[in-house]
C-alpha positions in Angstrom: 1.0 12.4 -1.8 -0.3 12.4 -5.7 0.8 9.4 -7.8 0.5 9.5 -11.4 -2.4 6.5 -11.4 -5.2 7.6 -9.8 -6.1 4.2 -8.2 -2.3 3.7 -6.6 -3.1 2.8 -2.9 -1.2 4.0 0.0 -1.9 2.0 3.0 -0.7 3.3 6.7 -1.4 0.1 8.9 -1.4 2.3 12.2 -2.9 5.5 10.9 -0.5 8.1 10.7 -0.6 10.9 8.3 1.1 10.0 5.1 4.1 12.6 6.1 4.3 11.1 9.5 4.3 7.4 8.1 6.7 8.4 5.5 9.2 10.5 7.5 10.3 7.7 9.7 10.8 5.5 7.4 14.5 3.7 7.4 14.2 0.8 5.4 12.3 0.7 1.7 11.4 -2.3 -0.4 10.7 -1.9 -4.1 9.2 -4.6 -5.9 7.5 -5.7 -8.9 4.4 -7.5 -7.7 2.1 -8.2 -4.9 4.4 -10.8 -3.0 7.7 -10.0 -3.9 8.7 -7.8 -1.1 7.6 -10.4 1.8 10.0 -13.2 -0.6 12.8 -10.6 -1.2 13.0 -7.9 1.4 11.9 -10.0 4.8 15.9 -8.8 5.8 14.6 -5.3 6.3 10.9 -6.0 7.0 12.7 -8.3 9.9 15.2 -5.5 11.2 12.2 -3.2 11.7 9.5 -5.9 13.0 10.7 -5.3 17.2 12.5 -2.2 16.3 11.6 1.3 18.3 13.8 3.6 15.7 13.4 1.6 12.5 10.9 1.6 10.1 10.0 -1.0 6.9 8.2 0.3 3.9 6.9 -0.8 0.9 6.5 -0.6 -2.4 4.2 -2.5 -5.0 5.1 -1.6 -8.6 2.0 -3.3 -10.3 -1.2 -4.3 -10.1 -1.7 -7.8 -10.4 -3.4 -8.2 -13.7 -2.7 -11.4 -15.8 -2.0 -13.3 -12.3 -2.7 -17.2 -13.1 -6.1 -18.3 -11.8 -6.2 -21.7 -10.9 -8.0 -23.9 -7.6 -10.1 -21.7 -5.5 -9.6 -18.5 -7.9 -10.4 -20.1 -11.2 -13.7 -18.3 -11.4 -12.7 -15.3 -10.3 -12.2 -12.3 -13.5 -8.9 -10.4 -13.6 -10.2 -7.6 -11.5 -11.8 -9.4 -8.8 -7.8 -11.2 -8.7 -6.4 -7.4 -8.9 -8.7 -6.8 -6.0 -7.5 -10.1 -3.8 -3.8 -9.6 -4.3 -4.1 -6.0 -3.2 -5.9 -7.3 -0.3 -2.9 -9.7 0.8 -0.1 -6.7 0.2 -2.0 -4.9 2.6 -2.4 -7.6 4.8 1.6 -8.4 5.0 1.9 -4.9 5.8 -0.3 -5.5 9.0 1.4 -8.6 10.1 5.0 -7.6 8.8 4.2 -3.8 10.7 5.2 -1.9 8.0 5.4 1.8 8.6 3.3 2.2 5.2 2.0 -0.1 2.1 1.9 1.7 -1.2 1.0 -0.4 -4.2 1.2 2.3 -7.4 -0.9 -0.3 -9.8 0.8 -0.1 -13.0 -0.3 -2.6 -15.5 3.1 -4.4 -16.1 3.1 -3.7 -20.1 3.2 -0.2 -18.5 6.1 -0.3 -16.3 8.1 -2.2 -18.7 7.8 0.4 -21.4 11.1 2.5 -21.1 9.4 5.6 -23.0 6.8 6.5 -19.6 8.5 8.0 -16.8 5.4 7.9 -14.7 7.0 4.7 -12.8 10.6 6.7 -11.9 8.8 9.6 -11.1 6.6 8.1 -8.8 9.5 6.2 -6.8 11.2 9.4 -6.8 8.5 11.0 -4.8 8.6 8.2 -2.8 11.9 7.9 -1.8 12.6 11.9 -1.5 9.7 11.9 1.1 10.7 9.0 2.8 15.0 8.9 2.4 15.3 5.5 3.6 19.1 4.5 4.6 18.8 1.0 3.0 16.4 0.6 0.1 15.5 -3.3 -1.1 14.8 -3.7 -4.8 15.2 -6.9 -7.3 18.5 -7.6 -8.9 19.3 -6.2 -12.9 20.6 -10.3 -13.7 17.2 -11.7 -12.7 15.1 -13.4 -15.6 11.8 -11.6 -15.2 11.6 -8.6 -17.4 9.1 -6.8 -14.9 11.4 -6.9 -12.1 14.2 -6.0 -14.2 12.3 -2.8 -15.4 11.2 -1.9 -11.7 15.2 -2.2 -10.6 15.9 0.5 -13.5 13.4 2.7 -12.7 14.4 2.6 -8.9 18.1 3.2 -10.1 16.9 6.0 -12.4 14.9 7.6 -9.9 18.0 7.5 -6.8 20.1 9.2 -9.4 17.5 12.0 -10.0 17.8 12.8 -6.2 20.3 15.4 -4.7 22.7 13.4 -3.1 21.9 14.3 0.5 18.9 12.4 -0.2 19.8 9.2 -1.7 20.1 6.0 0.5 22.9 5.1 2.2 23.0 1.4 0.6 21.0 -0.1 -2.3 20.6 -4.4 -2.3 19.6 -6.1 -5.3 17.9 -9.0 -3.6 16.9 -12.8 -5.5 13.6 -13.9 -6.9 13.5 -15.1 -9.9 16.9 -15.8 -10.5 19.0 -16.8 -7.4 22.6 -15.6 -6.0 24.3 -18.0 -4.9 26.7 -18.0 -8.6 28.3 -14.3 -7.8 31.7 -14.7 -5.6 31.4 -15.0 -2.3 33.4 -12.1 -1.7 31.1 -9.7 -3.5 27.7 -10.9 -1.5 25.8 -9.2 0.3 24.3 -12.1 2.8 21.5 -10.7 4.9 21.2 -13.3 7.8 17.1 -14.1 8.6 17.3 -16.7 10.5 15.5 -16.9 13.6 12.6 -15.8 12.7 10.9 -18.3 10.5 7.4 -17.9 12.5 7.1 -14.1 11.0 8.9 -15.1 7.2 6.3 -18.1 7.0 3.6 -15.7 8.3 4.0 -13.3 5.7 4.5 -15.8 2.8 1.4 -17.3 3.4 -0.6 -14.7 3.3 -0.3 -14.4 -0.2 -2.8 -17.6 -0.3 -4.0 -16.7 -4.2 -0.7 -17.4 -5.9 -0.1 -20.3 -4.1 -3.4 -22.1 -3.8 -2.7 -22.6 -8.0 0.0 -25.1 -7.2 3.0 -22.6 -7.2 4.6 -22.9 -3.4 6.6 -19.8 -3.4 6.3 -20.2 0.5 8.0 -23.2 0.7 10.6 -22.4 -1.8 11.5 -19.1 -0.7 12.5 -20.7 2.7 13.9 -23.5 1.0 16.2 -21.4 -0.7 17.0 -19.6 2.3 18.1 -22.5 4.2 19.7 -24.0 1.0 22.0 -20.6 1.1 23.2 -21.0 4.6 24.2 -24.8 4.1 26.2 -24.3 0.7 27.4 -20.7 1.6 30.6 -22.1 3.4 32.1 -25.8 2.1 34.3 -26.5 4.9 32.7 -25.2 8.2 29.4 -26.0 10.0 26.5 -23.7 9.2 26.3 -20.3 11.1 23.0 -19.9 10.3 19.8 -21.7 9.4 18.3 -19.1 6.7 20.4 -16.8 4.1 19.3 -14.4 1.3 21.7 -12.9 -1.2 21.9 -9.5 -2.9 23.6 -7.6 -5.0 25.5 -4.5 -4.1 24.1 -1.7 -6.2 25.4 1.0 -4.3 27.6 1.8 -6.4 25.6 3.0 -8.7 23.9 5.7 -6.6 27.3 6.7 -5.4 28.5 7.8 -9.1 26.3 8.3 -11.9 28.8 7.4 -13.9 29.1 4.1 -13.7 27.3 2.0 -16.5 24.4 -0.1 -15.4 24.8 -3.0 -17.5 29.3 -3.0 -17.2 28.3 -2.7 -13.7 26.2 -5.8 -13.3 27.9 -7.8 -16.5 31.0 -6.9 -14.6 30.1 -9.5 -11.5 29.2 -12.2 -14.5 32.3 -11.9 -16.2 34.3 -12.6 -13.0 32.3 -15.4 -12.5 33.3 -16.9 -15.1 36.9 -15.9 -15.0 36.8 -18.2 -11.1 35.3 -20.8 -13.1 38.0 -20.8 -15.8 40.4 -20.5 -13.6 39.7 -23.2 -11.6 39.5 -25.8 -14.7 42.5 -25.0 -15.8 44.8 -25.2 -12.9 43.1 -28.3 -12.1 43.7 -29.4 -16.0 46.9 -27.7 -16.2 46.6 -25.6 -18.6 
């Protein structure tokens, strides 16, 4: 498989062929950066870990320029940290048994930039030689502009598809902006729990990020388990470890339908509920 950057890496932890790696391949993850599949996707990277049939694959947008470089890695130049955090992705997809790793190494500025298609038409290689059923990407109301430009170029590139080939269901998954605010109703809730010894595993691989004093390990779990407690107000937990997404199948279903009505759409019944509740409590 040709990518458009000639030093994209594509990473088959057990040695299959590319076709072969990429033809059995059920579940996809799309993200931004080195790390954000193993914080976002760990609902399908878990479905697949024991699984005989199913298969998790990755994508890595990016390629980890500009990362802070703090403790351990404050000597280290930007490509020697481009070098360490393409290390750990492929590392994760060794522990995590990923069908295959690919890590296409876009300079963010680059993927961000809505004028180069390279990024959409790389993903849409991907996914037409891979047609996962569920594909794992970030959400469009997240705060970071990189993963808000990956999520459009993963929607762009499903819609380009024929429809036999698009997925079955898209999830717009947390990371830098959590769930827990869209009704309840119109979740999606993967359950991870028990399996915390793999979701720790995998989170702490990615030792350069962390070792700087940010503890996306911890807080990633921490959210998880946070979900599950406030997720139901007047029942005992059913589970130790939730992640939310967002339903984005719609918009591979009909091209139609307006990205950014679409996602506004679940704010603006937010705040309808929260209106709603004010004033029949101030009766109004």
């Amino acid at each position: 498989m040709q990518f458009a950057l000639p030093t994209a890496d594509l990473f088959i932890p057990d040695g299959k062929t590319p076709a072969e790696a990429l033809a059995r391949v059920t579940h996809l993850g799309v993200g931004a950066h080195q790390d954000d599949l193993e914080f976002m996707a760990f609902h399908g990277i878990d479905a697949c870990y024991h699984s005989e049939a199913d298969w998790f694959a990755g994508v890595t947008c990016t390629d980890g320029s500009g990362s802070a470089r703090t403790g351990a890695y404050g000597r280290f130049s930007d490509e020697e940290m481009m070098a360490v955090r393409r290390a750990e992705q492929r590392q994760a997809a060794i522990v995590g048994r990923y069908a295959a790793m690919i890590q296409l190494d876009y300079p963010s500025k680059v993927s961000r930039d809505p004028a180069d298609s390279r990024l959409k038409d790389d993903l849409k290689a991907i996914l037409a030689a891979s047609q996962p059923r569920v594909v794992y990407t970030h959400n469009p109301a997240d705060k970071h502009d990189t993963h808000i430009a990956v999520v459009v170029a993963v929607l762009q590139a499903i819609r380009e598809l024929p429809r036999e080939q698009r997925p079955q269901a898209v999830h717009g998954c947390e990371v830098w902006r959590n769930l827990d605010w869209m009704p309840d109703a119109e979740k999606i809730v993967h359950d991870v729990s028990g399996h915390e010894n793999l979701a720790a595993a995998l989170n702490g691989i990615f030792d350069s990020q962390i070792a700087g004093g940010k503890r996306y390990d911890l807080a990633v779990m921490g959210r998880r388990r946070a979900n599950a407690t406030f997720f139901e107000s007047h029942g005992v937990d059913q589970s130790d470890a939730l992640a939310f997404a967002m339903d984005l199948t719609p918009l591979v279903l009909d091209d139609s339908l307006d990205v950014v009505g679409y996602v506004t759409g679940f704010i603006d019944r937010f705040k309808a509920d929260v209106a709603e509740k004010l004033r029949k409590r101030l009766n109004l």
